[in-house]
Amino acid sequence: MFQPNPHPWIDTQLRGVPVPEGLAQRLREVILADDAGLDDGLRNVPVPPRLCGRLRLSVAEDDAGLDALLRDVPVPYRVIRNLQATPGYRLQLQRIAGWVAAASLMLAIGLSYFGAAMGFLVAGLPVLPEPPTELAWYMAGELLPDASESSLAIVQMEVLSDSGRGSEELVAWPPVELSQLAHDAGPPPTPAPYQPDEFTMFAHRRPGGLDPLLDVTSYRWGVFGAHEPFDEPGSWRETQSIRPRGIPAPTVAGFNSSILIRYGVFPFVPTTADESLLTVSVPLNVGTDSFELARHSVAEGRLPAPGDVRTEEFLAAVDYGFPKPSARAVRLSLFGGPSPFLPGAIMLQSGVQAAEIASAPRPPVHLVLVVDVSSGNRREHRLLMLRKAMADLCRWLGSEDRISLVAFHRSAEVIAERAGPDHSGQLQDALNRIPAQAASNPGAGLSAAYALAGQTGEAERTAQPLIVLLSDGLADLPIGAATRIQRHLSEAAAEGIRLHVVASRPAPEPLNVQLQSFVTAGAGRVWWADDARQLGWVLREVVSGQPQAVAENVRMTLRFDPRTTRFYRLLGHEPGVKTLEPGCVLLSSQSGTALFDVHLRQGLNASDVLATAEVTWREPGSGRNERETAVLRRGDLPATLIESALPLQAAIIAAETGELLRGSVYTQLRPRPGSLPGVVELLDQIDTELWQNPSFCDFAEVVKGTVKARPYRGGGAK
């Protein structure tokens, strides 16, 4: 940095000294003269420490007299030649840049001419005549008193073209043929004459093969709400994004955060580095979206993207069958066993199991499920949730309960009517045959659902009708249409038909507002369910009217003993955009687990404590806080993997599969690197009693499918 001359008075005195004639010329000659001996001698002269700085200041300072003297100094010949050659190099570079620009311009012009030629070629093709339009009428019966001419013009007709009829014309599917129950034997009764109204008009087929439910949409509900989604992907399998969630990483010096940043996995934590590292709080409210996405990918013959795999969600996908609580709401279990991957290491599992709520006596119900099957990135996920939840629900329902299924997209289709719990397989087949459409008409779906709920046969007169709508949000309805629908929902609620809504993600405004307004009018409630288990609990609570929460503010904590444990590593739960809360609500029969990779010290006794697990919770009714602990000692560890607890063996399979699919660095830092065929070999070494667990068998089928699947190459399925 430039600084002013600290000795200006010396410069002033020197400028006043007269220079003898010829001295300047003599000095120039001396400076320009070549003297090898003088140069060698000057090289050995030590330079004072401040001389270089003073010379820099002198050169940087403006001196008019020095500039005048330097103008008379002759410039060496080599310097002049180098300066003369510099513009030539610059000119050559300018020419090269000009040639590149000219070539790019010629290429762009050529492509534009090619595009214009193709445009003329396409324009010269013969144009097919526009197909005649057809009016599709949606009005049934006479106009309602509140219908204005403007609204009539909107709902009375819709222009459809023959060109789009192939994808939008509805095919009337016959309902699922259910096997006759014992009490339905005998000749069918003679149908009595009826007077159709806005609800019961969907319950009967009219002469001539016309089915009002499948062929028209009632004006009472109209086509309000039908919309065409734009820029919406067609498959959840390719667009379902896994939102990384986990626990915050410790910020102490003993935690190697560089491994977490570089490889995306938790490192091994030394227990003697810091007191705060001895305790780990593991959240229990873990979903299974990552595993369901991997299941879809493997079914299509490819592995999922490593960034979409979460180890903790693979662990949550298995039902471990932890010991049930006997006298308390929650039971804690702690297991340990030798690691099959690293000699000298052990695997430690902590599991929490909630009690099952006993079902109270209740009247039979007629559950009408209305499913939004319009194409979108959550359609496959919603149907998968419903299929898995339906299988569990049919095992829980009573013999007198009935289920009806209504699917809606542009219009409504009844795919199952008054099926019993023993028709679970047929209901699954009906759900598998639902097609995808580009529009969503919730009005038609609600109309058909209320029509089915209003019917009462001789055997189901005492059944209580319940309507559950599965949708991520309703269309932005006009104010008049939304008001009329709310009025009809209120009238049906006064007759005992309630409406509940289950959404798989929070709907944005104004969809969330309309959902809440419809549910309020229908005397129901909005529920949120992200996986099949949550949907199953929601349906149980809707049917039984009993809250399914067993324990609130449940927290699970593990503390390692530094005298016996050297290192430990938590599998999964890495932090992401959103962190999970340590406290959660456990519902009926819900469980949660955590798995650790632990390295022990040498020379331990059987009574030495390795780790202590603790779970705390609050009872929903009394608000009383409860606590339970479990201790794992060195003597509790078996000698082989097959002697370990069954939940631990299943957890090792689930965690290793997730770690391999996500590309964890720790699966390769072993004497024998991990592989998916190695996991399949490990399946043959575990206890055969695990194969009696349906949840584990389902997971094992996915593991076997990963061996035959092609690796993930990016860009989705091709």
mmCIF file with all atom_site columns, C-alpha atoms in Angstrom, residues 458-643:
data_model
loop_
_atom_site.group_PDB
_atom_site.id
_atom_site.type_symbol
_atom_site.label_atom_id
_atom_site.label_alt_id
_atom_site.label_comp_id
_atom_site.label_asym_id
_atom_site.label_entity_id
_atom_site.label_seq_id
_atom_site.pdbx_PDB_ins_code
_atom_site.Cartn_x
_atom_site.Cartn_y
_atom_site.Cartn_z
_atom_site.occupancy
_atom_site.B_iso_or_equiv
_atom_site.pdbx_formal_charge
_atom_site.auth_seq_id
_atom_site.auth_comp_id
_atom_site.auth_asym_id
_atom_site.auth_atom_id
_atom_site.pdbx_PDB_model_num
ATOM 1   C CA . GLU A 1 458 ? -83.182 -54.788 4.898  1.00 0.00 ? 458 GLU A CA 1
ATOM 2   C CA . ALA A 1 459 ? -80.009 -56.224 6.419  1.00 0.00 ? 459 ALA A CA 1
ATOM 3   C CA . GLU A 1 460 ? -78.268 -52.856 6.933  1.00 0.00 ? 460 GLU A CA 1
ATOM 4   C CA . ARG A 1 461 ? -80.986 -50.627 8.337  1.00 0.00 ? 461 ARG A CA 1
ATOM 5   C CA . THR A 1 462 ? -79.094 -50.227 11.603 1.00 0.00 ? 462 THR A CA 1
ATOM 6   C CA . ALA A 1 463 ? -75.721 -49.483 9.934  1.00 0.00 ? 463 ALA A CA 1
ATOM 7   C CA . GLN A 1 464 ? -74.463 -45.962 10.544 1.00 0.00 ? 464 GLN A CA 1
ATOM 8   C CA . PRO A 1 465 ? -73.318 -44.282 7.290  1.00 0.00 ? 465 PRO A CA 1
ATOM 9   C CA . LEU A 1 466 ? -69.884 -42.628 7.280  1.00 0.00 ? 466 LEU A CA 1
ATOM 10  C CA . ILE A 1 467 ? -68.213 -40.908 4.319  1.00 0.00 ? 467 ILE A CA 1
ATOM 11  C CA . VAL A 1 468 ? -64.425 -40.516 4.114  1.00 0.00 ? 468 VAL A CA 1
ATOM 12  C CA . LEU A 1 469 ? -62.923 -38.483 1.273  1.00 0.00 ? 469 LEU A CA 1
ATOM 13  C CA . LEU A 1 470 ? -59.289 -39.243 0.341  1.00 0.00 ? 470 LEU A CA 1
ATOM 14  C CA . SER A 1 471 ? -57.879 -36.265 -1.511 1.00 0.00 ? 471 SER A CA 1
ATOM 15  C CA . ASP A 1 472 ? -54.979 -33.829 -1.286 1.00 0.00 ? 472 ASP A CA 1
ATOM 16  C CA . GLY A 1 473 ? -57.267 -30.859 -1.885 1.00 0.00 ? 473 GLY A CA 1
ATOM 17  C CA . LEU A 1 474 ? -60.393 -29.800 -3.717 1.00 0.00 ? 474 LEU A CA 1
ATOM 18  C CA . ALA A 1 475 ? -60.501 -27.624 -6.782 1.00 0.00 ? 475 ALA A CA 1
ATOM 19  C CA . ASP A 1 476 ? -60.934 -23.876 -6.425 1.00 0.00 ? 476 ASP A CA 1
ATOM 20  C CA . LEU A 1 477 ? -64.725 -23.897 -6.630 1.00 0.00 ? 477 LEU A CA 1
ATOM 21  C CA . PRO A 1 478 ? -66.815 -20.829 -7.449 1.00 0.00 ? 478 PRO A CA 1
ATOM 22  C CA . ILE A 1 479 ? -68.355 -19.196 -4.419 1.00 0.00 ? 479 ILE A CA 1
ATOM 23  C CA . GLY A 1 480 ? -71.916 -20.025 -5.445 1.00 0.00 ? 480 GLY A CA 1
ATOM 24  C CA . ALA A 1 481 ? -71.154 -23.699 -6.097 1.00 0.00 ? 481 ALA A CA 1
ATOM 25  C CA . ALA A 1 482 ? -69.201 -24.088 -2.865 1.00 0.00 ? 482 ALA A CA 1
ATOM 26  C CA . THR A 1 483 ? -72.055 -22.515 -0.909 1.00 0.00 ? 483 THR A CA 1
ATOM 27  C CA . ARG A 1 484 ? -74.638 -24.866 -2.424 1.00 0.00 ? 484 ARG A CA 1
ATOM 28  C CA . ILE A 1 485 ? -72.468 -27.929 -1.735 1.00 0.00 ? 485 ILE A CA 1
ATOM 29  C CA . GLN A 1 486 ? -71.952 -26.836 1.857  1.00 0.00 ? 486 GLN A CA 1
ATOM 30  C CA . ARG A 1 487 ? -75.725 -26.463 2.281  1.00 0.00 ? 487 ARG A CA 1
ATOM 31  C CA . HIS A 1 488 ? -76.308 -29.998 0.967  1.00 0.00 ? 488 HIS A CA 1
ATOM 32  C CA . LEU A 1 489 ? -73.582 -31.350 3.253  1.00 0.00 ? 489 LEU A CA 1
ATOM 33  C CA . SER A 1 490 ? -75.238 -29.663 6.228  1.00 0.00 ? 490 SER A CA 1
ATOM 34  C CA . GLU A 1 491 ? -78.592 -31.174 5.312  1.00 0.00 ? 491 GLU A CA 1
ATOM 35  C CA . ALA A 1 492 ? -77.026 -34.634 5.064  1.00 0.00 ? 492 ALA A CA 1
ATOM 36  C CA . ALA A 1 493 ? -75.217 -34.152 8.392  1.00 0.00 ? 493 ALA A CA 1
ATOM 37  C CA . ALA A 1 494 ? -78.570 -33.329 10.031 1.00 0.00 ? 494 ALA A CA 1
ATOM 38  C CA . GLU A 1 495 ? -79.771 -36.720 8.786  1.00 0.00 ? 495 GLU A CA 1
ATOM 39  C CA . GLY A 1 496 ? -76.785 -38.474 10.389 1.00 0.00 ? 496 GLY A CA 1
ATOM 40  C CA . ILE A 1 497 ? -74.409 -38.739 7.393  1.00 0.00 ? 497 ILE A CA 1
ATOM 41  C CA . ARG A 1 498 ? -71.042 -37.210 8.289  1.00 0.00 ? 498 ARG A CA 1
ATOM 42  C CA . LEU A 1 499 ? -68.125 -36.304 6.031  1.00 0.00 ? 499 LEU A CA 1
ATOM 43  C CA . HIS A 1 500 ? -64.462 -36.783 6.980  1.00 0.00 ? 500 HIS A CA 1
ATOM 44  C CA . VAL A 1 501 ? -61.468 -35.859 4.815  1.00 0.00 ? 501 VAL A CA 1
ATOM 45  C CA . VAL A 1 502 ? -58.070 -37.571 4.843  1.00 0.00 ? 502 VAL A CA 1
ATOM 46  C CA . ALA A 1 503 ? -55.241 -35.754 3.043  1.00 0.00 ? 503 ALA A CA 1
ATOM 47  C CA . SER A 1 504 ? -51.768 -37.166 2.523  1.00 0.00 ? 504 SER A CA 1
ATOM 48  C CA . ARG A 1 505 ? -50.154 -33.741 2.655  1.00 0.00 ? 505 ARG A CA 1
ATOM 49  C CA . PRO A 1 506 ? -51.231 -30.298 3.889  1.00 0.00 ? 506 PRO A CA 1
ATOM 50  C CA . ALA A 1 507 ? -53.187 -28.672 1.084  1.00 0.00 ? 507 ALA A CA 1
ATOM 51  C CA . PRO A 1 508 ? -52.238 -25.093 0.179  1.00 0.00 ? 508 PRO A CA 1
ATOM 52  C CA . GLU A 1 509 ? -54.609 -22.172 0.277  1.00 0.00 ? 509 GLU A CA 1
ATOM 53  C CA . PRO A 1 510 ? -57.365 -21.890 -0.829 1.00 0.00 ? 510 PRO A CA 1
ATOM 54  C CA . LEU A 1 511 ? -57.704 -25.700 -1.044 1.00 0.00 ? 511 LEU A CA 1
ATOM 55  C CA . ASN A 1 512 ? -57.170 -26.130 2.662  1.00 0.00 ? 512 ASN A CA 1
ATOM 56  C CA . VAL A 1 513 ? -59.871 -23.539 3.394  1.00 0.00 ? 513 VAL A CA 1
ATOM 57  C CA . GLN A 1 514 ? -62.382 -25.333 1.174  1.00 0.00 ? 514 GLN A CA 1
ATOM 58  C CA . LEU A 1 515 ? -61.552 -28.691 2.716  1.00 0.00 ? 515 LEU A CA 1
ATOM 59  C CA . GLN A 1 516 ? -62.127 -27.289 6.180  1.00 0.00 ? 516 GLN A CA 1
ATOM 60  C CA . SER A 1 517 ? -65.367 -25.563 5.176  1.00 0.00 ? 517 SER A CA 1
ATOM 61  C CA . PHE A 1 518 ? -66.756 -28.771 3.630  1.00 0.00 ? 518 PHE A CA 1
ATOM 62  C CA . VAL A 1 519 ? -65.778 -30.818 6.659  1.00 0.00 ? 519 VAL A CA 1
ATOM 63  C CA . THR A 1 520 ? -67.343 -28.262 8.993  1.00 0.00 ? 520 THR A CA 1
ATOM 64  C CA . ALA A 1 521 ? -70.573 -28.373 7.008  1.00 0.00 ? 521 ALA A CA 1
ATOM 65  C CA . GLY A 1 522 ? -70.467 -32.184 6.976  1.00 0.00 ? 522 GLY A CA 1
ATOM 66  C CA . ALA A 1 523 ? -69.953 -32.330 10.803 1.00 0.00 ? 523 ALA A CA 1
ATOM 67  C CA . GLY A 1 524 ? -66.673 -34.223 10.344 1.00 0.00 ? 524 GLY A CA 1
ATOM 68  C CA . ARG A 1 525 ? -62.944 -33.628 10.662 1.00 0.00 ? 525 ARG A CA 1
ATOM 69  C CA . VAL A 1 526 ? -59.810 -33.209 8.529  1.00 0.00 ? 526 VAL A CA 1
ATOM 70  C CA . TRP A 1 527 ? -57.141 -35.857 9.087  1.00 0.00 ? 527 TRP A CA 1
ATOM 71  C CA . TRP A 1 528 ? -53.555 -36.058 7.814  1.00 0.00 ? 528 TRP A CA 1
ATOM 72  C CA . ALA A 1 529 ? -51.976 -39.403 6.891  1.00 0.00 ? 529 ALA A CA 1
ATOM 73  C CA . ASP A 1 530 ? -48.603 -39.868 5.177  1.00 0.00 ? 530 ASP A CA 1
ATOM 74  C CA . ASP A 1 531 ? -48.486 -43.666 5.105  1.00 0.00 ? 531 ASP A CA 1
ATOM 75  C CA . ALA A 1 532 ? -50.747 -46.704 5.256  1.00 0.00 ? 532 ALA A CA 1
ATOM 76  C CA . ARG A 1 533 ? -50.416 -47.179 9.005  1.00 0.00 ? 533 ARG A CA 1
ATOM 77  C CA . GLN A 1 534 ? -51.534 -43.636 9.752  1.00 0.00 ? 534 GLN A CA 1
ATOM 78  C CA . LEU A 1 535 ? -54.451 -44.049 7.352  1.00 0.00 ? 535 LEU A CA 1
ATOM 79  C CA . GLY A 1 536 ? -55.416 -47.273 9.134  1.00 0.00 ? 536 GLY A CA 1
ATOM 80  C CA . TRP A 1 537 ? -55.471 -45.504 12.506 1.00 0.00 ? 537 TRP A CA 1
ATOM 81  C CA . VAL A 1 538 ? -57.555 -42.689 11.052 1.00 0.00 ? 538 VAL A CA 1
ATOM 82  C CA . LEU A 1 539 ? -60.131 -45.098 9.638  1.00 0.00 ? 539 LEU A CA 1
ATOM 83  C CA . ARG A 1 540 ? -60.305 -46.957 12.955 1.00 0.00 ? 540 ARG A CA 1
ATOM 84  C CA . GLU A 1 541 ? -60.941 -43.752 14.861 1.00 0.00 ? 541 GLU A CA 1
ATOM 85  C CA . VAL A 1 542 ? -63.580 -42.635 12.340 1.00 0.00 ? 542 VAL A CA 1
ATOM 86  C CA . VAL A 1 543 ? -65.390 -45.978 12.555 1.00 0.00 ? 543 VAL A CA 1
ATOM 87  C CA . SER A 1 544 ? -65.136 -46.553 16.299 1.00 0.00 ? 544 SER A CA 1
ATOM 88  C CA . GLY A 1 545 ? -65.247 -42.967 17.514 1.00 0.00 ? 545 GLY A CA 1
ATOM 89  C CA . GLN A 1 546 ? -62.458 -43.833 19.968 1.00 0.00 ? 546 GLN A CA 1
ATOM 90  C CA . PRO A 1 547 ? -59.223 -41.790 20.048 1.00 0.00 ? 547 PRO A CA 1
ATOM 91  C CA . GLN A 1 548 ? -56.328 -44.013 19.048 1.00 0.00 ? 548 GLN A CA 1
ATOM 92  C CA . ALA A 1 549 ? -53.648 -42.084 20.984 1.00 0.00 ? 549 ALA A CA 1
ATOM 93  C CA . VAL A 1 550 ? -52.074 -44.257 23.679 1.00 0.00 ? 550 VAL A CA 1
ATOM 94  C CA . ALA A 1 551 ? -49.264 -41.971 24.870 1.00 0.00 ? 551 ALA A CA 1
ATOM 95  C CA . GLU A 1 552 ? -48.328 -38.343 24.262 1.00 0.00 ? 552 GLU A CA 1
ATOM 96  C CA . ASN A 1 553 ? -44.952 -36.589 24.221 1.00 0.00 ? 553 ASN A CA 1
ATOM 97  C CA . VAL A 1 554 ? -43.113 -39.903 23.949 1.00 0.00 ? 554 VAL A CA 1
ATOM 98  C CA . ARG A 1 555 ? -39.314 -39.492 24.119 1.00 0.00 ? 555 ARG A CA 1
ATOM 99  C CA . MET A 1 556 ? -36.705 -42.246 23.824 1.00 0.00 ? 556 MET A CA 1
ATOM 100 C CA . THR A 1 557 ? -33.139 -41.606 25.042 1.00 0.00 ? 557 THR A CA 1
ATOM 101 C CA . LEU A 1 558 ? -30.065 -43.836 25.116 1.00 0.00 ? 558 LEU A CA 1
ATOM 102 C CA . ARG A 1 559 ? -26.997 -43.254 27.285 1.00 0.00 ? 559 ARG A CA 1
ATOM 103 C CA . PHE A 1 560 ? -23.738 -45.118 26.669 1.00 0.00 ? 560 PHE A CA 1
ATOM 104 C CA . ASP A 1 561 ? -21.222 -45.934 29.392 1.00 0.00 ? 561 ASP A CA 1
ATOM 105 C CA . PRO A 1 562 ? -17.741 -44.628 28.452 1.00 0.00 ? 562 PRO A CA 1
ATOM 106 C CA . ARG A 1 563 ? -16.095 -47.269 30.657 1.00 0.00 ? 563 ARG A CA 1
ATOM 107 C CA . THR A 1 564 ? -17.404 -50.072 28.442 1.00 0.00 ? 564 THR A CA 1
ATOM 108 C CA . THR A 1 565 ? -18.140 -48.416 25.077 1.00 0.00 ? 565 THR A CA 1
ATOM 109 C CA . ARG A 1 566 ? -15.431 -46.879 22.875 1.00 0.00 ? 566 ARG A CA 1
ATOM 110 C CA . PHE A 1 567 ? -17.436 -45.711 19.850 1.00 0.00 ? 567 PHE A CA 1
ATOM 111 C CA . TYR A 1 568 ? -21.027 -45.810 18.642 1.00 0.00 ? 568 TYR A CA 1
ATOM 112 C CA . ARG A 1 569 ? -22.832 -44.752 15.469 1.00 0.00 ? 569 ARG A CA 1
ATOM 113 C CA . LEU A 1 570 ? -26.535 -44.077 14.989 1.00 0.00 ? 570 LEU A CA 1
ATOM 114 C CA . LEU A 1 571 ? -27.871 -45.552 11.733 1.00 0.00 ? 571 LEU A CA 1
ATOM 115 C CA . GLY A 1 572 ? -30.037 -43.052 9.876  1.00 0.00 ? 572 GLY A CA 1
ATOM 116 C CA . HIS A 1 573 ? -31.727 -39.918 11.233 1.00 0.00 ? 573 HIS A CA 1
ATOM 117 C CA . GLU A 1 574 ? -29.195 -37.613 9.533  1.00 0.00 ? 574 GLU A CA 1
ATOM 118 C CA . PRO A 1 575 ? -30.313 -33.959 9.646  1.00 0.00 ? 575 PRO A CA 1
ATOM 119 C CA . GLY A 1 576 ? -31.927 -32.410 6.599  1.00 0.00 ? 576 GLY A CA 1
ATOM 120 C CA . VAL A 1 577 ? -34.107 -29.481 5.675  1.00 0.00 ? 577 VAL A CA 1
ATOM 121 C CA . LYS A 1 578 ? -36.473 -30.296 8.528  1.00 0.00 ? 578 LYS A CA 1
ATOM 122 C CA . THR A 1 579 ? -35.651 -31.880 11.864 1.00 0.00 ? 579 THR A CA 1
ATOM 123 C CA . LEU A 1 580 ? -37.927 -34.273 13.707 1.00 0.00 ? 580 LEU A CA 1
ATOM 124 C CA . GLU A 1 581 ? -39.274 -33.445 17.112 1.00 0.00 ? 581 GLU A CA 1
ATOM 125 C CA . PRO A 1 582 ? -37.945 -35.737 19.857 1.00 0.00 ? 582 PRO A CA 1
ATOM 126 C CA . GLY A 1 583 ? -41.433 -36.066 21.368 1.00 0.00 ? 583 GLY A CA 1
ATOM 127 C CA . CYS A 1 584 ? -44.316 -37.703 19.499 1.00 0.00 ? 584 CYS A CA 1
ATOM 128 C CA . VAL A 1 585 ? -47.707 -39.365 19.956 1.00 0.00 ? 585 VAL A CA 1
ATOM 129 C CA . LEU A 1 586 ? -47.926 -43.157 19.921 1.00 0.00 ? 586 LEU A CA 1
ATOM 130 C CA . LEU A 1 587 ? -51.162 -44.612 18.594 1.00 0.00 ? 587 LEU A CA 1
ATOM 131 C CA . SER A 1 588 ? -52.714 -48.001 19.188 1.00 0.00 ? 588 SER A CA 1
ATOM 132 C CA . SER A 1 589 ? -50.188 -50.835 18.545 1.00 0.00 ? 589 SER A CA 1
ATOM 133 C CA . GLN A 1 590 ? -47.655 -48.382 17.103 1.00 0.00 ? 590 GLN A CA 1
ATOM 134 C CA . SER A 1 591 ? -43.958 -49.074 17.552 1.00 0.00 ? 591 SER A CA 1
ATOM 135 C CA . GLY A 1 592 ? -40.669 -47.293 16.967 1.00 0.00 ? 592 GLY A CA 1
ATOM 136 C CA . THR A 1 593 ? -37.047 -48.392 16.922 1.00 0.00 ? 593 THR A CA 1
ATOM 137 C CA . ALA A 1 594 ? -33.436 -47.194 16.688 1.00 0.00 ? 594 ALA A CA 1
ATOM 138 C CA . LEU A 1 595 ? -30.302 -49.149 15.736 1.00 0.00 ? 595 LEU A CA 1
ATOM 139 C CA . PHE A 1 596 ? -26.677 -48.462 16.738 1.00 0.00 ? 596 PHE A CA 1
ATOM 140 C CA . ASP A 1 597 ? -23.319 -49.822 15.629 1.00 0.00 ? 597 ASP A CA 1
ATOM 141 C CA . VAL A 1 598 ? -21.199 -50.076 18.816 1.00 0.00 ? 598 VAL A CA 1
ATOM 142 C CA . HIS A 1 599 ? -17.526 -50.882 19.529 1.00 0.00 ? 599 HIS A CA 1
ATOM 143 C CA . LEU A 1 600 ? -16.768 -52.174 23.037 1.00 0.00 ? 600 LEU A CA 1
ATOM 144 C CA . ARG A 1 601 ? -13.643 -52.086 25.155 1.00 0.00 ? 601 ARG A CA 1
ATOM 145 C CA . GLN A 1 602 ? -11.622 -55.207 25.905 1.00 0.00 ? 602 GLN A CA 1
ATOM 146 C CA . GLY A 1 603 ? -11.724 -57.246 29.117 1.00 0.00 ? 603 GLY A CA 1
ATOM 147 C CA . LEU A 1 604 ? -15.340 -56.564 30.154 1.00 0.00 ? 604 LEU A CA 1
ATOM 148 C CA . ASN A 1 605 ? -17.211 -58.547 32.765 1.00 0.00 ? 605 ASN A CA 1
ATOM 149 C CA . ALA A 1 606 ? -20.715 -59.956 32.323 1.00 0.00 ? 606 ALA A CA 1
ATOM 150 C CA . SER A 1 607 ? -22.162 -57.427 34.800 1.00 0.00 ? 607 SER A CA 1
ATOM 151 C CA . ASP A 1 608 ? -20.703 -54.346 33.078 1.00 0.00 ? 608 ASP A CA 1
ATOM 152 C CA . VAL A 1 609 ? -23.374 -51.945 31.769 1.00 0.00 ? 609 VAL A CA 1
ATOM 153 C CA . LEU A 1 610 ? -23.068 -51.102 28.075 1.00 0.00 ? 610 LEU A CA 1
ATOM 154 C CA . ALA A 1 611 ? -26.018 -48.735 27.612 1.00 0.00 ? 611 ALA A CA 1
ATOM 155 C CA . THR A 1 612 ? -29.184 -47.574 29.346 1.00 0.00 ? 612 THR A CA 1
ATOM 156 C CA . ALA A 1 613 ? -32.396 -46.776 27.444 1.00 0.00 ? 613 ALA A CA 1
ATOM 157 C CA . GLU A 1 614 ? -35.182 -44.614 28.812 1.00 0.00 ? 614 GLU A CA 1
ATOM 158 C CA . VAL A 1 615 ? -38.630 -43.758 27.497 1.00 0.00 ? 615 VAL A CA 1
ATOM 159 C CA . THR A 1 616 ? -40.902 -41.105 28.981 1.00 0.00 ? 616 THR A CA 1
ATOM 160 C CA . TRP A 1 617 ? -44.491 -40.295 28.041 1.00 0.00 ? 617 TRP A CA 1
ATOM 161 C CA . ARG A 1 618 ? -47.673 -38.573 29.203 1.00 0.00 ? 618 ARG A CA 1
ATOM 162 C CA . GLU A 1 619 ? -50.990 -40.367 29.503 1.00 0.00 ? 619 GLU A CA 1
ATOM 163 C CA . PRO A 1 620 ? -53.648 -38.678 27.316 1.00 0.00 ? 620 PRO A CA 1
ATOM 164 C CA . GLY A 1 621 ? -56.473 -38.887 29.835 1.00 0.00 ? 621 GLY A CA 1
ATOM 165 C CA . SER A 1 622 ? -54.912 -38.121 33.199 1.00 0.00 ? 622 SER A CA 1
ATOM 166 C CA . GLY A 1 623 ? -51.931 -36.087 32.004 1.00 0.00 ? 623 GLY A CA 1
ATOM 167 C CA . ARG A 1 624 ? -49.654 -38.079 34.327 1.00 0.00 ? 624 ARG A CA 1
ATOM 168 C CA . ASN A 1 625 ? -46.008 -38.473 33.278 1.00 0.00 ? 625 ASN A CA 1
ATOM 169 C CA . GLU A 1 626 ? -44.633 -42.012 33.139 1.00 0.00 ? 626 GLU A CA 1
ATOM 170 C CA . ARG A 1 627 ? -41.118 -43.398 32.753 1.00 0.00 ? 627 ARG A CA 1
ATOM 171 C CA . GLU A 1 628 ? -39.530 -46.762 31.978 1.00 0.00 ? 628 GLU A CA 1
ATOM 172 C CA . THR A 1 629 ? -35.864 -47.793 31.645 1.00 0.00 ? 629 THR A CA 1
ATOM 173 C CA . ALA A 1 630 ? -33.978 -50.798 30.287 1.00 0.00 ? 630 ALA A CA 1
ATOM 174 C CA . VAL A 1 631 ? -30.319 -51.763 30.819 1.00 0.00 ? 631 VAL A CA 1
ATOM 175 C CA . LEU A 1 632 ? -28.088 -53.814 28.512 1.00 0.00 ? 632 LEU A CA 1
ATOM 176 C CA . ARG A 1 633 ? -25.104 -55.586 30.113 1.00 0.00 ? 633 ARG A CA 1
ATOM 177 C CA . ARG A 1 634 ? -22.181 -57.448 28.606 1.00 0.00 ? 634 ARG A CA 1
ATOM 178 C CA . GLY A 1 635 ? -23.615 -60.741 29.764 1.00 0.00 ? 635 GLY A CA 1
ATOM 179 C CA . ASP A 1 636 ? -26.848 -60.118 27.815 1.00 0.00 ? 636 ASP A CA 1
ATOM 180 C CA . LEU A 1 637 ? -25.059 -60.372 24.453 1.00 0.00 ? 637 LEU A CA 1
ATOM 181 C CA . PRO A 1 638 ? -25.351 -63.764 22.707 1.00 0.00 ? 638 PRO A CA 1
ATOM 182 C CA . ALA A 1 639 ? -22.400 -65.414 21.007 1.00 0.00 ? 639 ALA A CA 1
ATOM 183 C CA . THR A 1 640 ? -23.871 -65.642 17.481 1.00 0.00 ? 640 THR A CA 1
ATOM 184 C CA . LEU A 1 641 ? -26.296 -63.695 15.323 1.00 0.00 ? 641 LEU A CA 1
ATOM 185 C CA . ILE A 1 642 ? -28.862 -66.489 15.130 1.00 0.00 ? 642 ILE A CA 1
ATOM 186 C CA . GLU A 1 643 ? -29.069 -66.491 18.932 1.00 0.00 ? 643 GLU A CA 1
#
